[in-house]
Amino acid sequence: MPDSLLIENGTVLALGKSCKVLPGHSVLIENGLVAKVAPKEAIKNFRGKRIDAAGKVVLPGFINAHTHFYSSFARGLTKEKPSKNFNEVLKNLWWRLDSALTTEDCYHSALIALLGSIRHGTTTLLDHHASPGAVTGSLGAIERAVRETGLRACLCYELSDRDGARTAKEGLAENARFIRQCHRQNDSRVKALFGLHASFTISDATMEKAATLGRELHTGFHIHVAEARSDQDWSLRHCGQRVVERLKKFEILGPRSIAAHCVHVNRREMDLLAETQTAVIHNPQSNLNNAVGIANVIELTKRSVLVGLGTDAMTTNMLEELRVALWGQHLRAENPSVGFGEVTSALFANNPRIAERIFGLRFGEICEGAAGDIAIFRYDPPTPLGSGNVFGHLVFGISQTEADTTICGGRVLMANRKLALDLDEARVNARARELAGALWKRM
Ligand SMILES: [Zn+2]
């Protein structure tokens, strides 16, 4: 990590509480954290590395609060059988693909997702991993990819009973081993949660084992919740309870836990999520693609649920996901004037709060003491830009340009659209193509 980095001549979109727009300001990063934000003239005698952001906007790096690196190898896959509903999508596509993954596939598919994230200014990711044929060591392989790309990631293995008792046991052990390792490392680049697939693939006995281990390890959980109506149907039929009630009973919910989706939760479940301070992650592109519905982000927010934004691996571009989140809320409410505050807060305010709980750093604002995680976009605003309309520029303008420079913890990962890593992107892609081709044959 360089000792210090100075980003100068840009327009700083500080975001966070101040939401200031600061033309001609410099951002000084020292020891991985923002040390100063000041007019250019105020920082003198600087001797470290400089980045010229003239004609560009400088903003906090994005956070992707729910994704699956392993699904990178599904791109272009044509063997998928037609699926009539969400459960068939799992059986016909994802469970066939993840079951055939090797440890090397896990590493390479993670690299592809992470490099794509750098290209879009995303610096922190919460991943949810499955590879039932290669459980043990899979999180270590993904961790290697995270470290080689210089990003921050929180990893977990998605425990499930769908592949039998032996694989479930391996899933419990892989989570526990990796969480213990992260506790020992105490490193703000790589963190862990306890991964669970979803309520409908986990028996009471396995849920109890996970809950007990999670408590012992003082960790939160990362689980898919009521993504499709079928999750609720299963829970009511087999457990006599709705999904969120069942998770509450097992003490899976809490301020360190992540409930992805929550498309089909009722008002009572929303209140339980709020009471337990569980973070709900909205993934609109995935929900639309799987035709499972659109989460009621407006009502969840009204009931004080902390709602963040993820991509569920549909993209590595958080601004693209943000736009779809907005259109989705419009369509859901059949009202083109709702949801803007809720969805922009999800990405720019709530994702940082969720990441802070996990990584222990300040995110989402360019201010003294915050993580030195920065995305720079080439953007010359064609209309007035100020603190009152910065989110409008992000949704409708900056989202239409490519990230120019990405910095994580003060380390430059990409500058002027060129990766600044020890990895050769063309070679990574070539090897990924070989591995994905072989994976498709095994499926
Ligand atoms: Zn997911």
Short mmCIF file of C-alpha atoms and ligand atoms in Angstrom, two decimals:
data_model
loop_
_atom_site.label_atom_id
_atom_site.label_comp_id
_atom_site.label_asym_id
_atom_site.label_seq_id
_atom_site.Cartn_x
_atom_site.Cartn_y
_atom_site.Cartn_z
CA MET A 1 0.00 0.00 0.00
CA PRO A 2 1.48 3.41 -0.88
CA ASP A 3 1.97 5.65 2.14
CA SER A 4 0.02 8.51 0.68
CA LEU A 5 -1.99 9.43 -2.38
CA LEU A 6 -3.31 12.79 -3.51
CA ILE A 7 -6.29 13.08 -5.85
CA GLU A 8 -6.35 16.62 -7.20
CA ASN A 9 -8.18 18.93 -9.63
CA GLY A 10 -11.43 16.96 -9.54
CA THR A 11 -14.94 17.76 -8.37
CA VAL A 12 -15.43 15.86 -5.10
CA LEU A 13 -18.93 14.45 -4.55
CA ALA A 14 -18.49 13.87 -0.83
CA LEU A 15 -21.92 12.17 -0.40
CA GLY A 16 -22.69 11.04 3.17
CA LYS A 17 -24.48 13.41 5.54
CA SER A 18 -22.89 16.56 4.11
CA CYS A 19 -23.51 15.57 0.49
CA LYS A 20 -21.24 18.43 -0.53
CA VAL A 21 -20.15 19.03 -4.10
CA LEU A 22 -16.63 20.45 -3.96
CA PRO A 23 -15.12 21.61 -7.28
CA GLY A 24 -11.34 21.94 -7.40
CA HIS A 25 -10.82 20.06 -4.15
CA SER A 26 -8.09 17.58 -3.34
CA VAL A 27 -8.46 14.34 -1.44
CA LEU A 28 -5.44 13.19 0.55
CA ILE A 29 -5.31 9.51 1.50
CA GLU A 30 -2.83 8.29 4.10
CA ASN A 31 -2.45 4.78 5.52
CA GLY A 32 -5.57 3.62 3.71
CA LEU A 33 -7.86 6.35 5.09
CA VAL A 34 -8.97 9.77 3.88
CA ALA A 35 -6.74 12.20 5.77
CA LYS A 36 -7.93 15.50 4.31
CA VAL A 37 -10.40 17.02 1.85
CA ALA A 38 -9.44 20.58 1.03
CA PRO A 39 -9.08 23.17 -1.75
CA LYS A 40 -6.01 22.41 -3.86
CA GLU A 41 -4.04 25.36 -2.48
CA ALA A 42 -4.43 24.10 1.09
CA ILE A 43 -2.32 20.96 0.54
CA LYS A 44 1.32 21.96 0.11
CA ASN A 45 4.63 20.11 -0.07
CA PHE A 46 3.03 16.78 -0.91
CA ARG A 47 5.62 14.20 -2.06
CA GLY A 48 3.62 10.99 -2.58
CA LYS A 49 1.73 9.61 -5.58
CA ARG A 50 -0.66 12.00 -7.37
CA ILE A 51 -3.78 11.37 -9.41
CA ASP A 52 -5.02 14.13 -11.70
CA ALA A 53 -8.84 14.14 -11.66
CA ALA A 54 -9.32 17.20 -13.91
CA GLY A 55 -12.65 16.91 -15.79
CA LYS A 56 -13.73 14.11 -13.45
CA VAL A 57 -15.90 13.56 -10.41
CA VAL A 58 -14.49 11.85 -7.32
CA LEU A 59 -16.87 9.86 -5.14
CA PRO A 60 -16.81 7.08 -2.54
CA GLY A 61 -16.33 3.58 -4.01
CA PHE A 62 -19.57 1.63 -4.39
CA ILE A 63 -20.63 -1.27 -2.20
CA ASN A 64 -22.35 -4.37 -3.61
CA ALA A 65 -24.23 -5.83 -0.64
CA HIS A 66 -25.22 -9.18 -2.17
CA THR A 67 -23.61 -11.07 -5.03
CA HIS A 68 -22.37 -14.49 -6.15
CA PHE A 69 -18.90 -14.54 -7.69
CA TYR A 70 -19.35 -18.19 -8.72
CA SER A 71 -22.03 -17.32 -11.26
CA SER A 72 -19.51 -15.54 -13.54
CA PHE A 73 -19.21 -18.78 -15.52
CA ALA A 74 -22.92 -18.75 -16.44
CA ARG A 75 -22.35 -15.98 -18.95
CA GLY A 76 -23.37 -17.23 -22.41
CA LEU A 77 -24.41 -20.65 -21.11
CA THR A 78 -27.03 -22.05 -23.46
CA LYS A 79 -27.62 -25.48 -21.94
CA GLU A 80 -30.19 -24.12 -19.52
CA LYS A 81 -33.52 -25.95 -19.77
CA PRO A 82 -36.59 -23.72 -19.90
CA SER A 83 -37.80 -23.02 -16.38
CA LYS A 84 -41.37 -22.21 -15.45
CA ASN A 85 -40.66 -20.73 -12.03
CA PHE A 86 -37.91 -19.77 -9.58
CA ASN A 87 -37.44 -23.27 -8.13
CA GLU A 88 -36.94 -24.63 -11.64
CA VAL A 89 -34.36 -21.88 -12.33
CA LEU A 90 -32.43 -23.16 -9.30
CA LYS A 91 -32.71 -26.81 -10.34
CA ASN A 92 -32.14 -26.35 -14.07
CA LEU A 93 -29.41 -23.74 -13.94
CA TRP A 94 -27.76 -22.72 -10.66
CA TRP A 95 -27.66 -26.03 -8.82
CA ARG A 96 -26.31 -27.80 -11.91
CA LEU A 97 -23.67 -25.13 -12.40
CA ASP A 98 -22.53 -24.75 -8.78
CA SER A 99 -22.39 -28.56 -8.26
CA ALA A 100 -19.85 -28.87 -11.09
CA LEU A 101 -17.50 -26.12 -9.83
CA THR A 102 -13.94 -27.00 -8.86
CA THR A 103 -11.79 -24.98 -6.46
CA GLU A 104 -9.93 -23.49 -9.43
CA ASP A 105 -13.29 -22.48 -10.97
CA CYS A 106 -14.18 -20.72 -7.70
CA TYR A 107 -10.94 -18.74 -7.80
CA HIS A 108 -11.24 -17.76 -11.47
CA SER A 109 -14.95 -16.94 -11.44
CA ALA A 110 -14.25 -14.69 -8.43
CA LEU A 111 -11.45 -12.96 -10.33
CA ILE A 112 -13.82 -12.22 -13.24
CA ALA A 113 -16.45 -10.71 -10.93
CA LEU A 114 -13.86 -8.72 -8.98
CA LEU A 115 -12.17 -7.29 -12.08
CA GLY A 116 -15.62 -6.30 -13.40
CA SER A 117 -16.29 -4.57 -10.08
CA ILE A 118 -13.06 -2.56 -10.34
CA ARG A 119 -14.09 -1.51 -13.85
CA HIS A 120 -17.31 -0.04 -12.37
CA GLY A 121 -15.88 1.65 -9.28
CA THR A 122 -17.15 -0.94 -6.80
CA THR A 123 -14.69 -1.43 -3.95
CA THR A 124 -16.54 -3.56 -1.37
CA LEU A 125 -18.57 -6.72 -2.00
CA LEU A 126 -20.61 -9.15 0.11
CA ASP A 127 -20.39 -12.53 -1.60
CA HIS A 128 -22.52 -15.63 -1.07
CA HIS A 129 -20.75 -18.75 -2.37
CA ALA A 130 -21.81 -22.28 -3.33
CA SER A 131 -19.74 -25.13 -4.78
CA PRO A 132 -21.14 -28.38 -3.30
CA GLY A 133 -18.58 -30.50 -5.16
CA ALA A 134 -15.69 -28.44 -3.78
CA VAL A 135 -16.76 -27.01 -0.43
CA THR A 136 -13.61 -27.31 1.64
CA GLY A 137 -11.10 -24.62 0.76
CA SER A 138 -13.46 -22.77 -1.58
CA LEU A 139 -13.53 -19.62 0.57
CA GLY A 140 -9.73 -19.65 0.76
CA ALA A 141 -9.56 -19.78 -3.05
CA ILE A 142 -11.94 -16.82 -3.31
CA GLU A 143 -10.00 -14.95 -0.64
CA ARG A 144 -6.87 -15.33 -2.79
CA ALA A 145 -8.73 -13.70 -5.71
CA VAL A 146 -9.93 -10.86 -3.45
CA ARG A 147 -6.41 -10.18 -2.22
CA GLU A 148 -4.95 -10.27 -5.73
CA THR A 149 -7.45 -7.66 -6.92
CA GLY A 150 -7.02 -5.42 -3.85
CA LEU A 151 -10.77 -5.07 -3.15
CA ARG A 152 -12.67 -5.65 0.10
CA ALA A 153 -15.00 -8.61 0.37
CA CYS A 154 -17.05 -10.40 2.97
CA LEU A 155 -17.30 -14.12 2.14
CA CYS A 156 -19.52 -16.98 3.26
CA TYR A 157 -20.41 -20.50 2.16
CA GLU A 158 -24.12 -21.13 1.52
CA LEU A 159 -25.00 -24.01 3.82
CA SER A 160 -27.86 -26.20 2.60
CA ASP A 161 -29.32 -29.70 2.97
CA ARG A 162 -30.00 -29.98 -0.74
CA ASP A 163 -26.89 -32.11 -1.40
CA GLY A 164 -27.19 -34.42 1.60
CA ALA A 165 -25.76 -34.63 5.10
CA ARG A 166 -22.07 -34.89 4.15
CA THR A 167 -22.10 -31.70 2.09
CA ALA A 168 -24.09 -29.88 4.78
CA LYS A 169 -21.44 -30.91 7.33
CA GLU A 170 -18.72 -29.60 5.02
CA GLY A 171 -20.66 -26.33 4.63
CA LEU A 172 -20.85 -25.86 8.40
CA ALA A 173 -17.13 -26.55 8.72
CA GLU A 174 -16.10 -24.28 5.82
CA ASN A 175 -18.02 -21.34 7.31
CA ALA A 176 -16.63 -21.95 10.80
CA ARG A 177 -13.04 -22.38 9.61
CA PHE A 178 -13.12 -19.23 7.50
CA ILE A 179 -14.83 -17.11 10.19
CA ARG A 180 -12.17 -18.19 12.71
CA GLN A 181 -9.45 -17.35 10.20
CA CYS A 182 -10.92 -13.87 9.63
CA HIS A 183 -11.15 -13.27 13.39
CA ARG A 184 -7.45 -14.17 13.71
CA GLN A 185 -6.43 -12.03 10.72
CA ASN A 186 -8.51 -9.03 11.84
CA ASP A 187 -7.97 -7.51 8.40
CA SER A 188 -10.28 -4.86 6.97
CA ARG A 189 -9.90 -6.32 3.44
CA VAL A 190 -11.46 -9.74 4.03
CA LYS A 191 -14.31 -10.53 6.41
CA ALA A 192 -16.74 -13.40 6.87
CA LEU A 193 -20.36 -14.08 7.70
CA PHE A 194 -22.06 -17.44 8.24
CA GLY A 195 -23.72 -18.39 4.95
CA LEU A 196 -27.08 -20.14 4.67
CA HIS A 197 -28.74 -20.83 1.33
CA ALA A 198 -32.40 -20.24 2.18
CA SER A 199 -34.97 -21.39 4.70
CA PHE A 200 -36.55 -23.89 2.28
CA THR A 201 -33.32 -25.88 1.77
CA ILE A 202 -32.36 -26.07 5.45
CA SER A 203 -33.88 -28.50 7.95
CA ASP A 204 -34.52 -27.56 11.58
CA ALA A 205 -31.61 -29.77 12.67
CA THR A 206 -29.13 -28.08 10.29
CA MET A 207 -30.50 -24.61 11.09
CA GLU A 208 -29.97 -25.31 14.79
CA LYS A 209 -26.36 -26.41 14.20
CA ALA A 210 -25.66 -23.27 12.17
CA ALA A 211 -27.31 -21.02 14.76
CA THR A 212 -25.29 -22.58 17.59
CA LEU A 213 -22.00 -22.32 15.68
CA GLY A 214 -22.80 -18.76 14.62
CA ARG A 215 -23.44 -17.76 18.25
CA GLU A 216 -20.17 -19.36 19.38
CA LEU A 217 -18.31 -17.51 16.64
CA HIS A 218 -20.06 -14.17 17.36
CA THR A 219 -20.98 -13.76 13.71
CA GLY A 220 -23.97 -12.69 11.66
CA PHE A 221 -25.61 -14.71 8.87
CA HIS A 222 -26.09 -14.10 5.15
CA ILE A 223 -29.19 -15.81 3.75
CA HIS A 224 -31.76 -15.55 0.92
CA VAL A 225 -35.16 -14.70 2.44
CA ALA A 226 -38.56 -14.99 0.76
CA GLU A 227 -37.05 -14.46 -2.67
CA ALA A 228 -39.95 -16.31 -4.29
CA ARG A 229 -43.38 -17.07 -2.86
CA SER A 230 -42.36 -20.76 -2.78
CA ASP A 231 -40.02 -20.07 0.19
CA GLN A 232 -43.05 -18.92 2.22
CA ASP A 233 -45.18 -21.84 0.99
CA TRP A 234 -42.52 -24.35 2.08
CA SER A 235 -42.07 -22.70 5.48
CA LEU A 236 -45.80 -22.59 6.21
CA ARG A 237 -46.26 -26.21 5.09
CA HIS A 238 -43.23 -27.71 6.87
CA CYS A 239 -42.72 -25.41 9.86
CA GLY A 240 -46.11 -23.79 10.40
CA GLN A 241 -44.41 -20.41 10.37
CA ARG A 242 -43.50 -17.72 7.88
CA VAL A 243 -39.83 -17.52 6.83
CA VAL A 244 -38.82 -14.48 8.88
CA GLU A 245 -40.58 -15.89 11.97
CA ARG A 246 -38.68 -19.16 11.54
CA LEU A 247 -35.33 -17.33 11.23
CA LYS A 248 -36.18 -15.24 14.30
CA LYS A 249 -36.88 -18.43 16.26
CA PHE A 250 -33.40 -19.75 15.42
CA GLU A 251 -31.82 -16.35 16.22
CA ILE A 252 -30.49 -16.02 12.70
CA LEU A 253 -31.65 -12.39 12.49
CA GLY A 254 -29.75 -9.48 14.03
CA PRO A 255 -27.73 -6.34 13.28
CA ARG A 256 -24.87 -8.38 11.81
CA SER A 257 -27.14 -10.46 9.57
CA ILE A 258 -28.07 -10.00 5.91
CA ALA A 259 -31.44 -11.07 4.51
CA ALA A 260 -31.24 -10.94 0.71
CA HIS A 261 -34.41 -10.22 -1.32
CA CYS A 262 -37.43 -10.22 1.08
CA VAL A 263 -39.75 -9.89 -1.92
CA HIS A 264 -42.53 -11.87 -0.22
CA VAL A 265 -42.55 -10.66 3.38
CA ASN A 266 -45.67 -9.35 5.09
CA ARG A 267 -45.95 -6.32 7.40
CA ARG A 268 -45.35 -8.44 10.52
CA GLU A 269 -42.16 -9.85 9.02
CA MET A 270 -41.01 -6.36 8.04
CA ASP A 271 -41.43 -5.29 11.67
CA LEU A 272 -39.41 -8.31 12.86
CA LEU A 273 -36.63 -7.37 10.44
CA ALA A 274 -36.70 -3.79 11.75
CA GLU A 275 -36.81 -4.84 15.44
CA THR A 276 -33.83 -7.16 15.01
CA GLN A 277 -31.99 -4.52 12.90
CA THR A 278 -31.41 -7.13 10.20
CA ALA A 279 -30.23 -5.64 6.90
CA VAL A 280 -32.41 -6.46 3.90
CA ILE A 281 -30.71 -6.43 0.51
CA HIS A 282 -32.78 -5.52 -2.53
CA ASN A 283 -31.67 -7.11 -5.85
CA PRO A 284 -34.14 -5.79 -8.44
CA GLN A 285 -32.52 -7.04 -11.66
CA SER A 286 -32.38 -10.61 -10.38
CA ASN A 287 -35.96 -10.46 -9.10
CA LEU A 288 -37.24 -9.15 -12.42
CA ASN A 289 -35.19 -11.72 -14.35
CA ASN A 290 -36.55 -14.59 -12.23
CA ALA A 291 -40.06 -13.14 -12.38
CA VAL A 292 -40.46 -13.46 -8.60
CA GLY A 293 -41.86 -9.97 -7.99
CA ILE A 294 -40.46 -6.66 -6.74
CA ALA A 295 -39.66 -6.06 -3.06
CA ASN A 296 -41.64 -3.27 -1.44
CA VAL A 297 -38.64 -1.06 -0.67
CA ILE A 298 -40.89 1.90 0.15
CA GLU A 299 -42.86 0.03 2.84
CA LEU A 300 -39.73 -1.68 4.22
CA THR A 301 -38.06 1.73 4.57
CA LYS A 302 -41.19 3.24 6.12
CA ARG A 303 -41.10 0.48 8.74
CA SER A 304 -37.46 1.34 9.56
CA VAL A 305 -35.88 -1.68 7.92
CA LEU A 306 -32.29 -1.01 6.83
CA VAL A 307 -32.53 -1.74 3.09
CA GLY A 308 -29.34 -2.04 1.04
CA LEU A 309 -28.74 -2.77 -2.62
CA GLY A 310 -27.08 -5.79 -4.22
CA THR A 311 -26.82 -7.18 -7.73
CA ASP A 312 -27.21 -10.92 -7.04
CA ALA A 313 -24.49 -11.23 -9.72
CA MET A 314 -26.66 -9.80 -12.50
CA THR A 315 -24.07 -7.04 -13.04
CA THR A 316 -20.99 -5.57 -11.42
CA ASN A 317 -22.32 -2.05 -12.10
CA MET A 318 -24.06 -0.61 -9.02
CA LEU A 319 -25.39 2.44 -10.85
CA GLU A 320 -27.11 0.16 -13.39
CA GLU A 321 -28.70 -1.76 -10.49
CA LEU A 322 -29.75 1.53 -8.88
CA ARG A 323 -31.58 2.63 -12.01
CA VAL A 324 -33.48 -0.64 -12.24
CA ALA A 325 -34.33 -0.37 -8.54
CA LEU A 326 -35.94 2.99 -9.25
CA TRP A 327 -37.92 1.81 -12.30
CA GLY A 328 -39.02 -1.25 -10.30
CA GLN A 329 -40.47 0.83 -7.45
CA HIS A 330 -42.26 3.08 -9.98
CA LEU A 331 -43.79 0.07 -11.68
CA ARG A 332 -44.67 -1.69 -8.42
CA ALA A 333 -46.52 1.37 -7.09
CA GLU A 334 -47.77 2.36 -10.56
CA ASN A 335 -46.52 5.81 -9.62
CA PRO A 336 -43.58 7.51 -11.39
CA SER A 337 -42.92 9.85 -8.46
CA VAL A 338 -42.08 7.41 -5.66
CA GLY A 339 -38.99 5.55 -4.46
CA PHE A 340 -36.17 7.89 -5.50
CA GLY A 341 -35.15 8.69 -1.91
CA GLU A 342 -35.51 5.08 -0.79
CA VAL A 343 -33.40 3.51 -3.56
CA THR A 344 -30.67 6.16 -3.57
CA SER A 345 -30.48 5.84 0.25
CA ALA A 346 -30.17 2.07 -0.16
CA LEU A 347 -27.00 2.41 -2.25
CA PHE A 348 -25.42 5.60 -0.88
CA ALA A 349 -26.41 5.58 2.82
CA ASN A 350 -27.50 2.08 3.83
CA ASN A 351 -24.90 -0.02 2.00
CA PRO A 352 -22.17 1.97 3.79
CA ARG A 353 -23.88 1.39 7.16
CA ILE A 354 -24.13 -2.34 6.43
CA ALA A 355 -20.48 -2.51 5.36
CA GLU A 356 -19.42 -0.56 8.46
CA ARG A 357 -20.99 -3.22 10.67
CA ILE A 358 -18.89 -5.87 8.96
CA PHE A 359 -15.61 -4.14 8.14
CA GLY A 360 -15.40 -1.69 11.04
CA LEU A 361 -14.46 1.23 8.80
CA ARG A 362 -16.36 4.34 7.78
CA PHE A 363 -17.75 4.12 4.24
CA GLY A 364 -19.94 6.10 1.87
CA GLU A 365 -18.50 9.57 2.45
CA ILE A 366 -15.32 11.31 1.43
CA CYS A 367 -14.34 12.86 4.73
CA GLU A 368 -11.49 12.68 7.21
CA GLY A 369 -11.22 9.21 8.73
CA ALA A 370 -13.30 7.40 6.09
CA ALA A 371 -11.91 4.43 4.17
CA GLY A 372 -9.74 5.53 1.25
CA ASP A 373 -12.10 3.80 -1.19
CA ILE A 374 -12.71 6.04 -4.18
CA ALA A 375 -14.30 5.83 -7.63
CA ILE A 376 -13.46 8.49 -10.21
CA PHE A 377 -15.62 9.03 -13.31
CA ARG A 378 -14.94 11.23 -16.32
CA TYR A 379 -17.96 13.53 -16.17
CA ASP A 380 -18.45 17.10 -17.30
CA PRO A 381 -21.98 17.97 -16.10
CA PRO A 382 -24.06 19.48 -18.90
CA THR A 383 -26.55 20.89 -16.35
CA PRO A 384 -25.96 22.55 -12.95
CA LEU A 385 -24.58 20.13 -10.36
CA GLY A 386 -24.88 20.83 -6.62
CA SER A 387 -25.59 19.09 -3.34
CA GLY A 388 -29.35 19.30 -4.00
CA ASN A 389 -29.28 17.26 -7.20
CA VAL A 390 -26.18 15.08 -6.99
CA PHE A 391 -28.24 11.86 -6.93
CA GLY A 392 -30.05 12.93 -10.10
CA HIS A 393 -26.65 13.29 -11.79
CA LEU A 394 -25.59 9.87 -10.50
CA VAL A 395 -28.76 8.11 -11.72
CA PHE A 396 -29.16 9.86 -15.05
CA GLY A 397 -25.64 11.01 -15.99
CA ILE A 398 -22.68 9.43 -14.21
CA SER A 399 -24.33 6.01 -14.56
CA GLN A 400 -23.93 6.40 -18.33
CA THR A 401 -20.14 6.75 -18.19
CA GLU A 402 -17.46 4.23 -17.28
CA ALA A 403 -15.40 4.42 -14.13
CA ASP A 404 -12.01 5.92 -14.91
CA THR A 405 -10.08 5.21 -11.73
CA THR A 406 -10.77 2.90 -8.78
CA ILE A 407 -8.94 3.08 -5.46
CA CYS A 408 -9.41 0.81 -2.46
CA GLY A 409 -7.77 1.56 0.89
CA GLY A 410 -5.50 4.06 -0.84
CA ARG A 411 -4.27 1.50 -3.36
CA VAL A 412 -4.87 2.40 -7.01
CA LEU A 413 -6.46 -0.64 -8.68
CA MET A 414 -7.31 1.02 -11.98
CA ALA A 415 -6.15 4.38 -13.38
CA ASN A 416 -7.39 5.94 -16.64
CA ARG A 417 -9.30 2.69 -17.29
CA LYS A 418 -6.11 0.62 -17.14
CA LEU A 419 -5.87 -1.99 -14.41
CA ALA A 420 -2.95 -1.34 -12.08
CA LEU A 421 -2.61 -4.90 -10.78
CA ASP A 422 -0.12 -7.75 -11.05
CA LEU A 423 -2.81 -9.66 -12.95
CA ASP A 424 -2.92 -9.82 -16.74
CA GLU A 425 -6.62 -9.40 -17.56
CA ALA A 426 -6.34 -11.04 -21.00
CA ARG A 427 -4.70 -14.11 -19.47
CA VAL A 428 -7.28 -14.25 -16.67
CA ASN A 429 -10.07 -14.15 -19.28
CA ALA A 430 -8.38 -16.79 -21.45
CA ARG A 431 -8.02 -19.20 -18.52
CA ALA A 432 -11.59 -18.46 -17.39
CA ARG A 433 -12.86 -19.32 -20.91
CA GLU A 434 -11.07 -22.68 -20.76
CA LEU A 435 -12.42 -23.44 -17.30
CA ALA A 436 -15.97 -22.30 -18.10
CA GLY A 437 -16.00 -24.40 -21.29
CA ALA A 438 -14.93 -27.47 -19.33
CA LEU A 439 -17.49 -26.70 -16.60
CA TRP A 440 -20.32 -26.49 -19.14
CA LYS A 441 -19.34 -29.95 -20.46
CA ARG A 442 -19.52 -31.41 -16.93
CA MET A 443 -22.96 -29.95 -16.18
ZN ZN B 1 -28.40 -14.37 -4.17
#
